Amino acid sequence: MPRPIRLAAALALVLASAAGVALAAKAPAPALRNWPEFGLNPQRTNSTAASTGITAANVSHLRSRTVALPGTVDSSPIYLHGVKIKGATHNAIFVTTTYGITLAIDAGSGRILWTFAPPGIKDWSGSAQITTASPIADPGRAYVYATSPNGEVHKLSVAAGREQRGWPAKITTDPTHEKLTASLNIAGAQLLASTGGYIGDAPPYIGHVVAIDRSSGRIHAVFNTLCSNRREIVAASTCSASDSAILSRSGPVVEPGGKRVLVATGNAPYNGRTDFGDSVIELTLPNLAFRQAYTPTDQARLNSSDLDLGSGSPAVLPGDLAWIAGKDGIQRLLNLAALDGSPPSKPPHTGGDLQDLPTPGNQMVFTTPAVDGNLLFVADGGGTIAYRLAGRRLQQIWANGTAGTSPILAGGLLYVYNPGGSLVVYRPASGRVVATLSVPSGHWNSPIAVDGHLIVPSGDANDHSTSGTLTIFSVR
């Protein structure tokens, strides 16, 4: 027969257990030390529960520093904590300007640590030939990948900004028509890059996705959204169709698990076999093989009216769902298991939406939403809105008329850059404004909040400026 436990001992066990639960409940969230790519992760969720060091109590009192740059950063910065640069340890910001200059910047002092200017930059500097892709850090944190307007993707050492052997990788035969618009991504051993077009859609160009071996710089696979039966980088003039830009801020969105990727396309012909204008396309990794696609029933109207579906970025939601919004002012909820409503094994057709909603300000969407579990935050040129996903439907939580680029949710606060010249900080559950920080005006720029810093690029790529600024707000 077991020996009875003494009352005092039993009470001590209960108190110890209760204390452990209380400590666990009060345990602080882990600190967010790195922001290695646009959207924070390959899924482009733009969200994290980790602590940034910035709170509702201190966000209005951050120290502000403006850094002068040799160009405009019409994209998003990235950030690495505690990396070695030129023999010293730095918390570093990395940005790429519209003319392909990539810089490493000390987050504390604002000092530029190194500058990489792509060879031949004088040929396009000050012209309409630009790039708006955000750079990305290699998972090993020793390299940063960045784009330049001559159609090249570079692999630069974090330590000194030097190009690595075997690089750059050329992903277009005609960089004067095929623009490196969207952000870079990583899936396993592959770097994912894509092409769009320039303002005015001057033909010929083809939106295509390229998988590049991160080690060697060799092209591993190509998917052309027009003439997709051709699996190499082609001269667009040799395809019977043109356009189908991959122009969204996210570019390729890697699905959870890393086995598939989503891309959205702009205006172009659609035939459901080789041409996929105005579509959301799912490809398998690492070979970029076509799996399925969603195309609106009014695709022909979108194409003829310049209402690119792919101006906005696809987002992956819980419950095997996907979201997309574009220039036509409609948000579409899709079944990721069957994008067009039929199994992926069947030929694609148009339609298949689960839910359609108007965009926040009934305007064109050029942004990437923030996704936090069943919460979705969307901004456009006329408003910002929050949804809760329930029963395979999006239900509005709050909305306002404040414009924004791609929102980020970090450390319990929602940050939305208003390109008119402010950074608005919200309580995500209610939409209550916590702070409004003054920053220069911009275009597609979006902020990051990490490691005690709030970093905001500004300026418009279409101004073709060779100078610009970066604003760094810091806790200390």
Protein backbone atom coordinates (compact mmCIF):
# COMPACT_ATOMS: atom_id res chain seq x y z
CA MET A 1 0.00 0.00 0.00
CA PRO A 2 1.53 3.39 -1.03
CA ARG A 3 2.71 5.66 1.74
CA PRO A 4 0.50 8.75 2.25
CA ILE A 5 1.96 12.07 1.15
CA ARG A 6 2.34 14.52 3.99
CA LEU A 7 -0.01 17.52 3.78
CA ALA A 8 2.82 20.06 3.78
CA ALA A 9 4.63 18.27 1.01
CA ALA A 10 1.46 18.04 -1.06
CA LEU A 11 0.79 21.73 -0.53
CA ALA A 12 4.36 22.57 -1.60
CA LEU A 13 3.90 20.58 -4.79
CA VAL A 14 0.66 22.43 -5.58
CA LEU A 15 2.25 25.84 -4.92
CA ALA A 16 5.31 24.98 -7.00
CA SER A 17 3.11 23.85 -9.86
CA ALA A 18 1.03 27.04 -9.65
CA ALA A 19 4.16 29.17 -9.58
CA GLY A 20 5.46 27.37 -12.65
CA VAL A 21 2.22 28.05 -14.50
CA ALA A 22 2.34 31.72 -13.48
CA LEU A 23 5.93 32.07 -14.63
CA ALA A 24 5.10 30.40 -17.93
CA ALA A 25 2.15 32.75 -18.41
CA LYS A 26 4.36 35.76 -17.79
CA ALA A 27 7.31 34.55 -19.86
CA PRO A 28 8.23 37.25 -22.37
CA ALA A 29 7.92 36.60 -26.08
CA PRO A 30 11.21 35.75 -27.78
CA ALA A 31 13.02 38.72 -29.25
CA LEU A 32 12.93 39.29 -33.00
CA ARG A 33 16.56 39.80 -34.01
CA ASN A 34 16.46 39.33 -37.80
CA TRP A 35 14.22 40.31 -40.71
CA PRO A 36 15.91 38.45 -43.58
CA GLU A 37 13.49 39.03 -46.46
CA PHE A 38 10.43 40.87 -47.69
CA GLY A 39 7.46 39.60 -45.69
CA LEU A 40 9.79 38.15 -42.98
CA ASN A 41 9.49 34.56 -44.25
CA PRO A 42 9.08 32.61 -47.52
CA GLN A 43 5.28 32.58 -46.99
CA ARG A 44 5.34 36.42 -46.91
CA THR A 45 3.10 36.55 -43.82
CA ASN A 46 4.49 39.95 -42.77
CA SER A 47 3.74 38.99 -39.17
CA THR A 48 5.37 37.73 -35.98
CA ALA A 49 4.44 37.52 -32.30
CA ALA A 50 8.10 37.92 -31.31
CA SER A 51 9.05 41.03 -29.39
CA THR A 52 10.60 43.84 -31.44
CA GLY A 53 11.47 45.96 -28.41
CA ILE A 54 8.95 48.53 -29.67
CA THR A 55 5.73 48.83 -27.67
CA ALA A 56 2.63 50.97 -27.51
CA ALA A 57 4.27 52.77 -24.57
CA ASN A 58 7.51 53.72 -26.34
CA VAL A 59 6.65 53.94 -30.05
CA SER A 60 5.89 57.68 -29.84
CA HIS A 61 9.25 58.33 -28.17
CA LEU A 62 11.66 56.54 -30.50
CA ARG A 63 14.87 58.26 -31.52
CA SER A 64 14.77 59.16 -35.22
CA ARG A 65 17.69 59.20 -37.66
CA THR A 66 17.61 59.97 -41.40
CA VAL A 67 20.21 58.32 -43.62
CA ALA A 68 21.06 59.86 -47.01
CA LEU A 69 21.28 57.20 -49.74
CA PRO A 70 22.70 57.20 -53.29
CA GLY A 71 19.30 56.29 -54.70
CA THR A 72 15.66 55.48 -53.96
CA VAL A 73 14.67 52.33 -52.06
CA ASP A 74 11.17 51.71 -53.48
CA SER A 75 10.95 48.36 -51.75
CA SER A 76 11.59 46.94 -48.28
CA PRO A 77 14.81 46.73 -46.24
CA ILE A 78 16.11 43.58 -44.59
CA TYR A 79 18.04 43.28 -41.31
CA LEU A 80 20.63 40.96 -39.75
CA HIS A 81 21.66 41.08 -36.11
CA GLY A 82 25.28 40.68 -35.04
CA VAL A 83 26.98 40.01 -38.38
CA LYS A 84 30.66 40.56 -39.15
CA ILE A 85 31.27 43.39 -41.61
CA LYS A 86 34.81 44.49 -42.37
CA GLY A 87 36.09 42.81 -39.21
CA ALA A 88 33.60 44.29 -36.75
CA THR A 89 30.21 43.13 -35.48
CA HIS A 90 27.20 45.16 -36.63
CA ASN A 91 23.44 45.07 -36.53
CA ALA A 92 23.00 45.78 -40.21
CA ILE A 93 20.30 46.98 -42.59
CA PHE A 94 20.55 46.00 -46.26
CA VAL A 95 18.73 47.85 -49.04
CA THR A 96 18.78 47.96 -52.84
CA THR A 97 18.09 51.18 -54.74
CA THR A 98 16.16 51.42 -57.99
CA TYR A 99 19.39 51.49 -59.99
CA GLY A 100 20.76 48.39 -58.30
CA ILE A 101 23.08 49.86 -55.67
CA THR A 102 23.01 47.61 -52.61
CA LEU A 103 24.15 49.00 -49.27
CA ALA A 104 24.91 47.69 -45.80
CA ILE A 105 24.03 50.24 -43.10
CA ASP A 106 24.76 50.16 -39.37
CA ALA A 107 21.35 50.30 -37.66
CA GLY A 108 22.63 52.16 -34.61
CA SER A 109 24.66 54.92 -36.22
CA GLY A 110 23.20 55.05 -39.74
CA ARG A 111 26.72 54.77 -41.13
CA ILE A 112 27.04 53.12 -44.57
CA LEU A 113 29.34 50.11 -44.09
CA TRP A 114 29.75 49.06 -47.71
CA THR A 115 28.29 49.87 -51.12
CA PHE A 116 27.94 47.56 -54.12
CA ALA A 117 27.33 49.22 -57.48
CA PRO A 118 26.66 46.76 -60.33
CA PRO A 119 29.05 46.95 -63.29
CA GLY A 120 27.61 49.12 -66.06
CA ILE A 121 25.40 51.20 -63.77
CA LYS A 122 26.26 54.35 -65.72
CA ASP A 123 24.36 52.89 -68.69
CA TRP A 124 20.98 53.06 -66.90
CA SER A 125 21.40 55.40 -63.91
CA GLY A 126 18.83 58.19 -64.08
CA SER A 127 16.81 56.39 -66.77
CA ALA A 128 13.48 54.55 -66.64
CA GLN A 129 15.32 51.20 -66.46
CA ILE A 130 14.98 50.27 -62.77
CA THR A 131 14.45 47.48 -60.25
CA THR A 132 12.09 47.48 -57.25
CA ALA A 133 12.93 44.05 -55.81
CA SER A 134 13.75 43.73 -52.12
CA PRO A 135 16.99 41.88 -51.35
CA ILE A 136 17.11 38.67 -49.33
CA ALA A 137 19.64 37.18 -46.91
CA ASP A 138 20.97 33.67 -47.38
CA PRO A 139 19.85 31.40 -44.49
CA GLY A 140 23.49 31.04 -43.45
CA ARG A 141 23.67 34.87 -43.06
CA ALA A 142 26.96 35.09 -44.93
CA TYR A 143 25.44 36.41 -48.18
CA VAL A 144 22.81 38.78 -49.47
CA TYR A 145 21.12 38.40 -52.87
CA ALA A 146 20.09 41.53 -54.76
CA THR A 147 18.92 42.60 -58.23
CA SER A 148 20.05 45.20 -60.74
CA PRO A 149 18.20 46.80 -63.70
CA ASN A 150 20.33 44.96 -66.27
CA GLY A 151 18.43 41.76 -65.44
CA GLU A 152 21.03 40.28 -63.11
CA VAL A 153 20.77 38.73 -59.65
CA HIS A 154 23.86 39.17 -57.48
CA LYS A 155 25.24 37.18 -54.55
CA LEU A 156 27.14 39.54 -52.26
CA SER A 157 29.15 38.76 -49.14
CA VAL A 158 27.69 40.25 -45.99
CA ALA A 159 31.23 40.89 -44.77
CA ALA A 160 32.30 43.18 -47.61
CA GLY A 161 29.63 43.39 -50.33
CA ARG A 162 31.76 41.47 -52.84
CA GLU A 163 30.21 39.49 -55.71
CA GLN A 164 30.72 35.74 -55.35
CA ARG A 165 32.26 33.43 -57.94
CA GLY A 166 29.73 32.10 -60.47
CA TRP A 167 27.50 35.13 -60.08
CA PRO A 168 25.62 37.21 -61.18
CA ALA A 169 22.82 35.14 -62.68
CA LYS A 170 21.13 36.67 -65.73
CA ILE A 171 17.38 36.01 -65.76
CA THR A 172 16.27 37.90 -68.88
CA THR A 173 17.50 38.36 -72.43
CA ASP A 174 16.00 41.88 -72.60
CA PRO A 175 16.23 43.93 -69.38
CA THR A 176 14.94 47.02 -71.21
CA HIS A 177 11.52 45.31 -71.43
CA GLU A 178 11.63 42.71 -68.65
CA LYS A 179 11.91 44.41 -65.26
CA LEU A 180 13.02 42.80 -62.01
CA THR A 181 10.04 44.11 -60.09
CA ALA A 182 9.13 41.63 -57.37
CA SER A 183 11.07 40.59 -54.27
CA LEU A 184 13.44 37.62 -54.18
CA ASN A 185 12.57 34.47 -52.25
CA ILE A 186 14.30 31.25 -51.17
CA ALA A 187 13.02 27.66 -51.26
CA GLY A 188 15.53 25.06 -50.11
CA ALA A 189 18.63 25.17 -52.28
CA GLN A 190 17.00 27.51 -54.79
CA LEU A 191 16.77 31.29 -55.02
CA LEU A 192 13.51 32.35 -56.68
CA ALA A 193 13.43 35.44 -58.90
CA SER A 194 10.86 36.72 -61.38
CA THR A 195 10.28 39.29 -64.10
CA GLY A 196 7.62 41.85 -64.91
CA GLY A 197 7.30 44.75 -67.33
CA TYR A 198 7.68 48.51 -67.29
CA ILE A 199 5.04 51.24 -67.02
CA GLY A 200 3.09 51.34 -70.25
CA ASP A 201 3.52 47.58 -70.83
CA ALA A 202 5.80 48.12 -73.80
CA PRO A 203 6.12 44.73 -75.52
CA PRO A 204 7.62 42.29 -75.83
CA TYR A 205 8.11 40.78 -72.40
CA ILE A 206 7.14 37.61 -70.53
CA GLY A 207 6.60 37.26 -66.81
CA HIS A 208 8.62 34.26 -65.74
CA VAL A 209 9.89 32.60 -62.56
CA VAL A 210 13.48 31.40 -62.33
CA ALA A 211 14.93 29.00 -59.76
CA ILE A 212 18.67 29.66 -59.31
CA ASP A 213 21.01 27.31 -57.48
CA ARG A 214 22.16 29.33 -54.46
CA SER A 215 25.56 27.68 -54.41
CA SER A 216 26.62 27.90 -58.04
CA GLY A 217 24.44 30.65 -59.53
CA ARG A 218 23.28 28.29 -62.29
CA ILE A 219 19.69 28.39 -63.57
CA HIS A 220 17.93 25.30 -62.22
CA ALA A 221 14.41 25.74 -63.64
CA VAL A 222 12.22 28.27 -65.47
CA PHE A 223 8.45 28.70 -65.75
CA ASN A 224 7.17 31.10 -68.41
CA THR A 225 3.64 32.36 -67.75
CA LEU A 226 3.24 32.72 -71.54
CA CYS A 227 4.53 30.04 -73.91
CA SER A 228 4.80 27.91 -70.76
CA ASN A 229 5.58 24.82 -72.83
CA ARG A 230 9.06 26.32 -73.22
CA ARG A 231 11.09 25.67 -70.08
CA GLU A 232 14.05 27.96 -70.61
CA ILE A 233 14.57 31.72 -70.48
CA VAL A 234 13.31 32.78 -73.89
CA ALA A 235 13.54 35.93 -75.94
CA ALA A 236 10.05 37.38 -75.53
CA SER A 237 9.97 38.34 -79.19
CA THR A 238 9.91 34.64 -80.07
CA CYS A 239 6.66 34.01 -78.15
CA SER A 240 3.30 34.61 -79.85
CA ALA A 241 2.01 36.52 -76.78
CA SER A 242 3.42 39.28 -74.58
CA ASP A 243 3.11 40.65 -71.02
CA SER A 244 1.75 38.53 -68.08
CA ALA A 245 4.01 40.39 -65.64
CA ILE A 246 4.85 39.05 -62.21
CA LEU A 247 4.67 42.49 -60.61
CA SER A 248 3.41 42.01 -57.05
CA ARG A 249 5.57 43.01 -54.08
CA SER A 250 5.87 39.40 -52.87
CA GLY A 251 6.81 37.80 -56.15
CA PRO A 252 6.91 34.01 -55.69
CA VAL A 253 5.16 32.98 -52.44
CA VAL A 254 6.41 29.68 -51.02
CA GLU A 255 3.64 27.64 -49.42
CA PRO A 256 4.13 26.07 -45.96
CA GLY A 257 6.20 22.91 -46.31
CA GLY A 258 8.29 24.34 -49.13
CA LYS A 259 6.96 22.02 -51.85
CA ARG A 260 4.90 24.52 -53.85
CA VAL A 261 4.94 28.16 -54.82
CA LEU A 262 2.28 30.69 -55.89
CA VAL A 263 2.71 33.52 -58.38
CA ALA A 264 0.16 35.99 -59.73
CA THR A 265 0.25 37.46 -63.22
CA GLY A 266 -0.88 40.66 -64.89
CA ASN A 267 -2.57 41.40 -68.19
CA ALA A 268 -1.99 38.99 -71.07
CA PRO A 269 -3.84 36.37 -73.11
CA TYR A 270 -5.21 33.26 -71.39
CA ASN A 271 -5.85 29.86 -72.94
CA GLY A 272 -5.50 27.55 -69.95
CA ARG A 273 -2.74 25.57 -71.64
CA THR A 274 0.32 27.70 -72.35
CA ASP A 275 -0.82 31.27 -71.65
CA PHE A 276 -1.86 32.37 -68.16
CA GLY A 277 -2.53 36.09 -68.09
CA ASP A 278 -4.40 37.47 -65.04
CA SER A 279 -4.03 34.24 -63.08
CA VAL A 280 -2.82 32.81 -59.78
CA ILE A 281 -0.54 29.92 -60.67
CA GLU A 282 0.65 27.13 -58.39
CA LEU A 283 3.97 25.47 -59.29
CA THR A 284 5.77 22.56 -57.66
CA LEU A 285 9.29 22.93 -56.27
CA PRO A 286 12.12 22.70 -57.06
CA ASN A 287 11.44 22.22 -60.80
CA LEU A 288 8.69 24.85 -61.22
CA ALA A 289 6.25 22.38 -62.78
CA PHE A 290 2.69 23.62 -63.38
CA ARG A 291 0.13 22.16 -60.96
CA GLN A 292 -3.01 24.33 -61.18
CA ALA A 293 -4.24 27.88 -61.69
CA TYR A 294 -7.07 30.24 -60.85
CA THR A 295 -8.28 32.69 -63.50
CA PRO A 296 -11.32 35.01 -63.10
CA THR A 297 -14.27 34.41 -65.39
CA ASP A 298 -13.90 37.98 -66.69
CA GLN A 299 -10.22 37.57 -67.52
CA ALA A 300 -10.68 38.97 -71.02
CA ARG A 301 -12.16 42.16 -69.55
CA LEU A 302 -9.31 42.49 -67.07
CA ASN A 303 -6.80 42.08 -69.87
CA SER A 304 -8.43 44.59 -72.22
CA SER A 305 -8.99 47.16 -69.43
CA ASP A 306 -5.51 47.03 -67.88
CA LEU A 307 -6.88 45.61 -64.60
CA ASP A 308 -4.03 43.27 -63.71
CA LEU A 309 -5.10 40.56 -61.27
CA GLY A 310 -1.46 40.17 -60.28
CA SER A 311 -0.85 43.74 -59.12
CA GLY A 312 -1.53 42.41 -55.61
CA SER A 313 0.31 39.53 -53.98
CA PRO A 314 -1.22 36.12 -53.30
CA ALA A 315 -1.41 35.14 -49.64
CA VAL A 316 -1.79 31.71 -48.03
CA LEU A 317 -4.46 31.47 -45.31
CA PRO A 318 -5.31 28.69 -42.82
CA GLY A 319 -7.65 25.92 -43.93
CA ASP A 320 -5.93 25.45 -47.29
CA LEU A 321 -7.14 28.81 -48.58
CA ALA A 322 -5.56 31.59 -50.62
CA TRP A 323 -6.28 35.30 -51.12
CA ILE A 324 -5.65 37.62 -54.05
CA ALA A 325 -6.66 41.17 -54.95
CA GLY A 326 -5.68 43.29 -57.94
CA LYS A 327 -6.45 46.38 -59.94
CA ASP A 328 -10.16 45.61 -60.39
CA GLY A 329 -10.91 46.42 -56.72
CA ILE A 330 -12.01 42.88 -55.81
CA GLN A 331 -10.60 40.64 -53.08
CA ARG A 332 -10.98 36.96 -53.91
CA LEU A 333 -10.86 34.05 -51.45
CA LEU A 334 -9.76 30.83 -53.15
CA ASN A 335 -9.61 27.13 -52.32
CA LEU A 336 -5.90 26.30 -52.46
CA ALA A 337 -6.69 22.61 -52.81
CA ALA A 338 -8.60 23.34 -56.03
CA LEU A 339 -7.91 26.89 -57.20
CA ASP A 340 -10.48 26.83 -60.00
CA GLY A 341 -12.90 24.56 -58.14
CA SER A 342 -11.76 21.36 -59.80
CA PRO A 343 -8.96 18.93 -58.90
CA PRO A 344 -5.50 19.97 -60.12
CA SER A 345 -5.36 16.85 -62.29
CA LYS A 346 -8.03 18.31 -64.60
CA PRO A 347 -7.38 21.00 -67.25
CA PRO A 348 -7.74 24.51 -65.78
CA HIS A 349 -10.79 26.66 -66.45
CA THR A 350 -11.95 30.06 -65.24
CA GLY A 351 -13.76 30.86 -61.99
CA GLY A 352 -13.88 28.99 -58.70
CA ASP A 353 -13.89 31.89 -56.19
CA LEU A 354 -15.21 31.06 -52.71
CA GLN A 355 -15.85 34.68 -51.74
CA ASP A 356 -15.51 38.11 -53.38
CA LEU A 357 -15.20 41.35 -51.41
CA PRO A 358 -14.46 44.98 -52.34
CA THR A 359 -10.94 46.22 -51.62
CA PRO A 360 -10.46 48.48 -48.53
CA GLY A 361 -10.82 51.78 -50.39
CA ASN A 362 -12.45 50.33 -53.52
CA GLN A 363 -9.12 50.98 -55.19
CA MET A 364 -6.41 49.05 -57.00
CA VAL A 365 -4.25 46.83 -54.81
CA PHE A 366 -0.45 46.84 -55.22
CA THR A 367 0.32 45.46 -51.79
CA THR A 368 0.94 42.30 -49.79
CA PRO A 369 -1.35 41.65 -46.79
CA ALA A 370 -0.23 40.67 -43.30
CA VAL A 371 -1.48 37.25 -42.17
CA ASP A 372 -1.52 36.21 -38.50
CA GLY A 373 -3.33 32.91 -38.06
CA ASN A 374 -6.95 33.60 -38.97
CA LEU A 375 -6.40 37.38 -39.10
CA LEU A 376 -5.80 39.26 -42.36
CA PHE A 377 -4.77 42.92 -42.71
CA VAL A 378 -5.04 44.61 -46.11
CA ALA A 379 -4.25 48.15 -47.28
CA ASP A 380 -4.62 50.03 -50.55
CA GLY A 381 -4.58 53.62 -51.75
CA GLY A 382 -7.91 54.37 -50.10
CA GLY A 383 -8.02 52.44 -46.84
CA THR A 384 -6.87 49.80 -44.37
CA ILE A 385 -9.01 46.88 -43.24
CA ALA A 386 -8.82 43.90 -40.85
CA TYR A 387 -10.60 40.57 -41.27
CA ARG A 388 -11.11 37.40 -39.28
CA LEU A 389 -11.35 34.14 -41.21
CA ALA A 390 -14.26 32.00 -39.99
CA GLY A 391 -16.12 29.23 -41.77
CA ARG A 392 -14.14 29.79 -44.99
CA ARG A 393 -15.34 33.37 -45.09
CA LEU A 394 -13.59 36.65 -44.32
CA GLN A 395 -15.47 38.73 -41.75
CA GLN A 396 -14.59 42.40 -41.29
CA ILE A 397 -13.29 43.44 -37.85
CA TRP A 398 -12.50 47.10 -38.52
CA ALA A 399 -11.74 49.46 -41.38
CA ASN A 400 -10.69 53.04 -42.02
CA GLY A 401 -9.93 55.39 -44.90
CA THR A 402 -6.16 55.68 -44.34
CA ALA A 403 -4.06 54.61 -47.32
CA GLY A 404 -1.25 52.15 -46.92
CA THR A 405 1.33 49.93 -48.57
CA SER A 406 2.04 46.38 -47.32
CA PRO A 407 1.16 46.17 -43.59
CA ILE A 408 3.38 44.42 -41.07
CA LEU A 409 2.27 42.96 -37.74
CA ALA A 410 5.17 42.68 -35.29
CA GLY A 411 5.38 42.49 -31.53
CA GLY A 412 1.68 43.14 -31.05
CA LEU A 413 1.50 46.30 -33.18
CA LEU A 414 0.33 46.81 -36.76
CA TYR A 415 2.47 49.17 -38.86
CA VAL A 416 1.14 50.65 -42.11
CA TYR A 417 3.15 53.07 -44.23
CA ASN A 418 0.97 55.76 -45.76
CA PRO A 419 2.87 56.83 -48.90
CA GLY A 420 1.52 60.35 -48.42
CA GLY A 421 4.12 60.77 -45.68
CA SER A 422 3.39 58.95 -42.41
CA LEU A 423 3.78 55.63 -40.64
CA VAL A 424 0.59 54.73 -38.78
CA VAL A 425 0.82 52.35 -35.81
CA TYR A 426 -2.39 50.52 -34.81
CA ARG A 427 -3.73 48.18 -32.17
CA PRO A 428 -4.40 45.23 -34.49
CA ALA A 429 -7.52 43.99 -32.65
CA SER A 430 -9.38 47.30 -32.73
CA GLY A 431 -7.70 49.48 -35.34
CA ARG A 432 -7.11 52.17 -32.72
CA VAL A 433 -4.22 54.43 -33.70
CA VAL A 434 -1.36 54.24 -31.20
CA ALA A 435 1.00 56.65 -32.97
CA THR A 436 1.53 58.43 -36.27
CA LEU A 437 5.19 58.96 -37.16
CA SER A 438 6.29 61.49 -39.75
CA VAL A 439 8.34 60.10 -42.65
CA PRO A 440 8.96 61.25 -46.25
CA SER A 441 6.44 60.35 -48.94
CA GLY A 442 6.85 57.29 -51.12
CA HIS A 443 5.32 54.68 -53.38
CA TRP A 444 5.64 50.88 -52.82
CA ASN A 445 7.98 51.19 -49.82
CA SER A 446 7.15 49.21 -46.69
CA PRO A 447 8.70 49.17 -43.19
CA ILE A 448 10.22 46.53 -40.95
CA ALA A 449 10.19 46.43 -37.12
CA VAL A 450 12.99 44.40 -35.58
CA ASP A 451 15.58 44.39 -32.78
CA GLY A 452 14.52 47.74 -31.32
CA HIS A 453 14.40 49.48 -34.70
CA LEU A 454 11.63 50.62 -37.01
CA ILE A 455 13.10 51.10 -40.48
CA VAL A 456 11.23 52.96 -43.22
CA PRO A 457 12.47 53.58 -46.79
CA SER A 458 10.81 56.31 -48.85
CA GLY A 459 10.72 57.82 -52.32
CA ASP A 460 9.15 56.85 -55.67
CA ALA A 461 10.99 54.76 -58.26
CA ASN A 462 9.15 56.59 -61.01
CA ASP A 463 10.91 59.84 -60.11
CA HIS A 464 14.14 58.27 -61.42
CA SER A 465 16.14 59.91 -58.65
CA THR A 466 19.73 58.99 -57.87
CA SER A 467 19.38 60.04 -54.23
CA GLY A 468 17.02 59.15 -51.41
CA THR A 469 16.58 58.60 -47.68
CA LEU A 470 16.03 55.89 -45.13
CA THR A 471 14.47 56.69 -41.74
CA ILE A 472 15.52 54.65 -38.70
CA PHE A 473 13.49 54.91 -35.49
CA SER A 474 15.27 53.30 -32.52
CA VAL A 475 14.40 52.52 -28.92
CA ARG A 476 17.85 53.73 -27.83
